[in-house]
Structure formats: C-alpha cells, structure tokens
Amino acid sequence: MHLIIMGPPGAGKGTQAERLTKEFSLLHISTGDIFRNAVKEGTEMGKKAKEYMDKGALVPDEIVIGIVRDRLSKPDCAGGVLLDGFPRTLEQAEALDEVLKELGMVFDAVINIDVNEEELINRLTGRRVCRNCGTTYHIKFNPPKVRTICDHCGGELYQRSDDTIETVKERLVVYKKQTMPMIEYYERKGILKNFDGARDINEVFTDIKTYLEGIK
Ligand code: ADP
Ligand code: AMP
C-alpha cells in the first residue's frame, strides 16, 4: 500500500505516521526529517534548506522533488510507503504524478488530517522531539515519563527551532496559501479521505486504521 498523509503543520502527521507505518509495514518517508538530517550532517543541501526552514518557508520545489524522486526509486519502496510532508505544493503534486508514472507506482489514498488553528499553535509550541530516535512528544498532550528524556531510547528531547510562535504563524500562512489547494487536487482524483484530527491520538489512529483496512 502506498499512502500520502497531509494536513497543516501540527495536525499529527508524524505521530500518526509512526503508528501507521508499524501497523501496515510501510516505509516512512518524511521530507521534513530528510531536511533536518541534512542540516545535522551539515551537507550543502542541508545548509540551503535551513535558510528556508528557519523562516517557516518552503524549500524550493526543484530541490524537494529531486530528493523524493531519488528516494522513491530505491528498491525498499516497493513494499509500500507513507509519504509525510510531501507533496506540499501543486507543482510537487504534479511532479509526483510524473515520478509515479515513470516508476509504475500507484498511490492508494491521501489521508488528510484537519485541526483548527488555535489547537495547531498549542501543539506545535509544546512539541518536543527525541534527538536520537525522532519520537515526537507534547509537553501536555503526550508527555514523556521524564520531562526531557525519550521513553523509548533515553535520548535527549529538544524543541525544533521552527516551533517558535513567530515561525509557527508563518508556517500556517504558508500552508493555507501553498498547500491547501492540493486538497482539491486529490479530491478531484477521488483518493482523498478527510479525518478530524482534533481528537485523542488513539481515536484518530483507530479511525484511519479502520479506513485503510477497508481499502486494502
Ligand atoms: P505534524 O507531523 O503534522 O507536524 P506531529 O505529529 O509532530 O505533527 O504533532 C504535533 C504535536 O502535537 C506533537 O507535539 C504531538 O505530540 C502532538 N499531537 C499529535 N497528535 C495529537 C492529538 N491527536 N492530540 C493532541 N496532541 C497531538
Ligand atoms: P515538517 O517536518 O514537515 O514540518 O517540515 C519542516 C520544514 O521542512 C518545512 O517548514 C519546510 O521548510 C521544509 N519542508 C518539508 N517538506 C517540504 C516540502 N515537501 N516542500 C518544501 N519544503 C518542505
């Protein structure tokens, strides 16, 4: 099964992706994670991407599309992938269609998680991420057992540099302007499925899981 998970920043894409990839044995491909790793490693691409990420802007399409094309061409994608954070513009969605045609891949569903803006701001400003394994927590809604330590691997938790209130607000503006039009793009294709993300993490997960079991 090949899936896309979309929604505004903070909707819970990464949180649900972690569970869904385990449940359905899918490969999790997050463009945000790819960029953060490149920044950490100090690569040229990472340096370029950081300029945009720090402002809450999108990394230019030509960079992102090239990365996703290379990643989807690898043999480990054949068993099923969950694309998280890509596509984020209409241009990326159209380019993805071309790549899928080249590779003979078909996507089964686009999961769209919707959450109101006030909740998104609360979620993003309280998000904490494990430096070691990438597990995501929230200081109030999904806290770790010990405040600064990852439950799974004991790694240190940190706050993403783009999760400040100013950058969060800019990311939400960018989402509305550049990413929201894609909802209609996938609606027209008949593969979009909307989920109310303003519910408990487990409830959202059960809902998506039940839907995916029905289309498998
Ligand atoms: P995204 O990948 O869409 O940006 P995340 O999965 O990283 O979002 O979630 C953003 C923040 O909100 C994290 O701190 C996460 O723990 C928290 N979160 C995710 N889903 C829920 C939910 N259903 N209810 C409350 N908090 C949530
Ligand atoms: P995320 O982890 O999905 O919240 O992404 C963090 C940041 O990485 C975004 O604010 C963008 O700057 C960049 N990014 C991630 N995915 C994309 C994409 N598909 N297109 C452009 N920029 C992206």
Coordinates of C-alpha atoms and ligand atoms in Angstrom, one line a residue:
M1 CA 0.0 0.0 0.0
H2 CA 1.3 3.5 -0.9
L3 CA -0.1 6.4 1.0
I4 CA 0.2 10.2 1.4
I5 CA -0.5 11.8 4.8
M6 CA -1.3 15.5 4.6
G7 CA -2.6 18.4 6.8
P8 CA -1.4 21.6 8.4
P9 CA 1.8 21.7 10.5
G10 CA 1.0 20.2 13.9
A11 CA -2.0 18.2 12.6
G12 CA -0.4 15.0 13.9
K13 CA 1.0 13.6 10.6
G14 CA 4.3 12.4 12.1
T15 CA 2.5 11.0 15.2
Q16 CA 0.1 9.0 13.1
A17 CA 2.7 8.1 10.6
E18 CA 4.8 6.4 13.3
R19 CA 1.9 4.2 14.2
L20 CA 0.5 3.5 10.7
T21 CA 3.9 2.5 9.3
K22 CA 4.2 -0.1 12.1
E23 CA 0.7 -1.3 11.7
F24 CA 0.8 -1.7 7.9
S25 CA 4.6 -2.3 7.5
L26 CA 5.2 0.8 5.4
L27 CA 8.4 2.8 4.9
H28 CA 8.0 6.3 6.5
I29 CA 9.4 9.0 4.1
S30 CA 9.2 12.4 5.7
T31 CA 10.7 15.3 3.7
G32 CA 11.0 17.4 6.9
D33 CA 13.1 14.6 8.5
I34 CA 15.2 14.3 5.4
F35 CA 16.0 18.1 5.6
R36 CA 16.6 18.0 9.4
N37 CA 19.1 15.1 8.9
A38 CA 20.8 17.0 6.1
V39 CA 21.1 20.1 8.4
K40 CA 22.5 18.0 11.2
E41 CA 25.1 16.4 8.9
G42 CA 26.0 19.9 7.5
T43 CA 25.6 18.9 3.8
E44 CA 25.3 21.6 1.1
M45 CA 21.7 20.7 0.6
G46 CA 21.1 20.9 4.4
K47 CA 22.7 24.4 4.5
K48 CA 20.4 25.6 1.7
A49 CA 17.3 24.0 3.2
K50 CA 17.9 25.6 6.6
E51 CA 17.7 29.1 5.2
Y52 CA 14.1 28.4 4.2
M53 CA 13.1 26.2 7.2
D54 CA 14.2 28.8 9.8
K55 CA 11.9 31.4 8.2
G56 CA 9.0 29.0 8.1
A57 CA 9.1 29.0 4.3
L58 CA 9.0 26.0 1.9
V59 CA 12.3 24.7 0.4
P60 CA 12.2 25.3 -3.4
D61 CA 10.3 22.7 -5.4
E62 CA 13.2 21.7 -7.6
I63 CA 15.2 20.6 -4.5
V64 CA 12.4 18.7 -2.8
I65 CA 11.2 17.0 -6.0
G66 CA 14.7 15.7 -6.8
I67 CA 15.1 14.2 -3.3
V68 CA 11.7 12.4 -3.4
R69 CA 12.3 11.1 -6.9
D70 CA 15.6 9.5 -5.8
R71 CA 14.1 8.1 -2.6
L72 CA 11.1 6.5 -4.3
S73 CA 13.4 4.9 -7.0
K74 CA 15.1 2.8 -4.3
P75 CA 14.1 -0.9 -4.1
D76 CA 13.0 -0.7 -0.5
C77 CA 10.0 1.4 -1.5
A78 CA 8.4 -1.4 -3.4
G79 CA 6.7 -2.9 -0.3
G80 CA 4.8 0.3 0.4
V81 CA 5.5 3.8 1.6
L82 CA 3.9 6.5 3.6
L83 CA 4.8 10.0 2.3
D84 CA 4.7 12.6 5.1
G85 CA 5.1 16.3 4.3
F86 CA 5.2 15.8 0.6
P87 CA 3.7 17.0 -1.7
R88 CA 3.2 20.5 -0.3
T89 CA 2.5 22.5 -3.5
L90 CA 0.5 21.8 -6.6
E91 CA 3.8 21.7 -8.6
Q92 CA 5.1 19.0 -6.3
A93 CA 1.8 17.0 -6.6
E94 CA 2.1 17.2 -10.4
A95 CA 5.8 16.2 -10.4
L96 CA 4.9 13.3 -8.1
D97 CA 2.4 12.0 -10.6
E98 CA 5.1 12.0 -13.3
V99 CA 7.5 10.2 -11.0
L100 CA 4.9 7.6 -10.1
K101 CA 4.2 7.1 -13.8
E102 CA 7.9 6.6 -14.5
L103 CA 8.2 4.1 -11.6
G104 CA 4.9 2.3 -12.3
M105 CA 3.7 3.1 -8.8
V106 CA 0.1 3.8 -7.8
F107 CA -1.0 5.6 -4.6
D108 CA -4.0 4.1 -2.8
A109 CA -5.1 7.0 -0.6
V110 CA -4.4 10.5 0.6
I111 CA -5.1 10.9 4.3
N112 CA -6.0 14.5 5.1
I113 CA -5.9 15.4 8.8
D114 CA -7.8 18.6 9.8
V115 CA -7.3 20.6 13.0
N116 CA -8.2 24.1 13.9
E117 CA -5.6 26.8 14.1
E118 CA -5.7 27.5 17.8
E119 CA -5.0 23.8 18.6
L120 CA -2.2 23.7 16.0
I121 CA -0.4 26.5 17.7
N122 CA -0.7 24.8 21.1
R123 CA 0.5 21.6 19.6
L124 CA 3.5 23.0 17.8
T125 CA 4.8 25.2 20.5
G126 CA 4.6 22.3 23.0
R127 CA 6.2 19.7 20.7
R128 CA 9.4 18.0 21.8
V129 CA 11.4 15.6 19.7
C130 CA 14.0 13.0 20.6
R131 CA 17.4 13.9 19.2
N132 CA 18.3 10.3 18.9
C133 CA 15.3 8.4 17.5
G134 CA 13.0 11.2 16.4
T135 CA 10.0 10.2 18.5
T136 CA 7.6 13.1 19.0
Y137 CA 6.1 14.2 22.3
H138 CA 4.0 17.0 23.6
I139 CA 4.6 18.6 27.0
K140 CA 0.9 18.5 27.9
F141 CA -0.9 16.2 25.4
N142 CA 1.6 13.4 25.0
P143 CA 4.3 13.9 27.7
P144 CA 7.3 11.6 28.2
K145 CA 7.6 9.9 31.6
V146 CA 10.6 12.1 32.4
R147 CA 10.4 15.7 31.1
T148 CA 13.5 15.8 28.9
I149 CA 14.1 12.1 28.2
C150 CA 12.8 9.9 25.5
D151 CA 10.7 6.9 26.8
H152 CA 11.9 4.6 24.0
C153 CA 15.7 5.2 23.8
G154 CA 16.7 7.5 26.7
G155 CA 17.7 10.2 24.2
E156 CA 17.5 13.9 24.9
L157 CA 14.4 15.8 23.9
Y158 CA 14.6 19.1 22.1
Q159 CA 12.4 21.8 20.7
R160 CA 12.6 22.3 17.0
S161 CA 14.0 25.7 16.0
D162 CA 10.9 26.3 13.8
D163 CA 8.4 25.6 16.6
T164 CA 8.6 29.1 18.0
I165 CA 5.3 31.1 17.9
E166 CA 6.6 33.5 15.2
T167 CA 7.7 30.7 12.8
V168 CA 4.6 28.6 13.5
K169 CA 2.4 31.5 12.5
E170 CA 4.3 31.9 9.2
R171 CA 4.2 28.2 8.5
L172 CA 0.4 28.3 8.9
V173 CA 0.2 31.2 6.4
V174 CA 2.3 29.2 4.0
Y175 CA 0.2 26.1 4.5
K176 CA -3.0 28.0 3.6
K177 CA -1.5 29.7 0.6
Q178 CA 0.6 26.9 -0.9
T179 CA -0.5 23.6 0.4
M180 CA -4.3 23.8 0.9
P181 CA -5.0 24.0 -2.8
M182 CA -3.7 20.4 -3.0
I183 CA -6.7 19.2 -1.1
E184 CA -8.9 19.9 -4.1
Y185 CA -6.3 18.3 -6.4
Y186 CA -6.6 15.0 -4.6
E187 CA -10.3 15.4 -4.1
R188 CA -10.8 15.5 -7.9
K189 CA -8.7 12.4 -8.2
G190 CA -11.2 10.7 -5.8
I191 CA -8.4 9.4 -3.4
L192 CA -8.7 12.0 -0.6
K193 CA -10.1 10.9 2.8
N194 CA -10.6 13.5 5.5
F195 CA -10.1 12.8 9.2
D196 CA -11.0 15.0 12.2
G197 CA -7.6 15.4 13.9
A198 CA -8.9 17.4 16.9
R199 CA -9.4 14.2 18.9
D200 CA -7.3 11.9 21.1
I201 CA -4.2 10.4 19.3
N202 CA -5.6 6.9 19.7
E203 CA -9.0 7.8 18.4
V204 CA -7.6 9.4 15.2
F205 CA -5.3 6.4 14.7
T206 CA -8.2 3.8 15.1
D207 CA -10.3 5.8 12.6
I208 CA -7.5 5.9 9.9
K209 CA -6.6 2.3 10.5
T210 CA -10.2 1.1 10.1
Y211 CA -10.5 3.1 6.8
L212 CA -7.2 1.6 5.5
E213 CA -8.2 -1.9 6.4
G214 CA -11.3 -1.3 4.3
I215 CA -9.4 -0.3 1.1
K216 CA -6.5 -2.9 1.5
Ligands
ADP1 P1 2.9 17.1 12.2 O1 3.8 16.0 11.8 O2 1.6 17.1 11.5 O3 3.6 18.5 12.1 P2 3.1 16.0 14.9 O4 2.7 14.6 14.7 O5 4.6 16.3 15.1 O6 2.5 16.9 13.7 O7 2.3 16.6 16.1 C1 2.5 17.9 16.6 C2 2.4 17.9 18.1 O8 1.1 17.6 18.5 C3 3.3 16.9 18.8 O9 3.8 17.5 20.0 C4 2.4 15.7 19.1 O10 2.8 15.0 20.3 C5 1.0 16.4 19.3 N1 -0.1 15.7 18.9 C6 -0.2 14.9 17.8 N2 -1.5 14.4 17.6 C7 -2.2 14.9 18.7 C8 -3.5 14.7 19.1 N3 -4.4 14.0 18.4 N4 -3.9 15.4 20.2 C9 -3.0 16.2 20.9 N5 -1.8 16.3 20.6 C10 -1.3 15.7 19.5
AMP2 P1 7.9 19.3 8.6 O1 8.8 18.5 9.4 O2 7.0 18.5 7.6 O3 7.0 20.3 9.5 O4 8.8 20.3 7.7 C1 9.7 21.2 8.2 C2 10.1 22.2 7.2 O5 10.9 21.5 6.1 C3 9.0 23.0 6.4 O6 8.6 24.1 7.1 C4 9.8 23.3 5.1 O7 10.6 24.4 5.3 C5 10.6 22.1 4.8 N1 9.9 21.1 4.0 C6 9.5 19.8 4.4 N2 8.8 19.2 3.4 C7 8.8 20.1 2.4 C8 8.2 20.1 1.1 N3 7.5 19.0 0.6 N4 8.3 21.2 0.3 C9 9.0 22.2 0.7 N5 9.6 22.3 1.9 C10 9.4 21.3 2.8

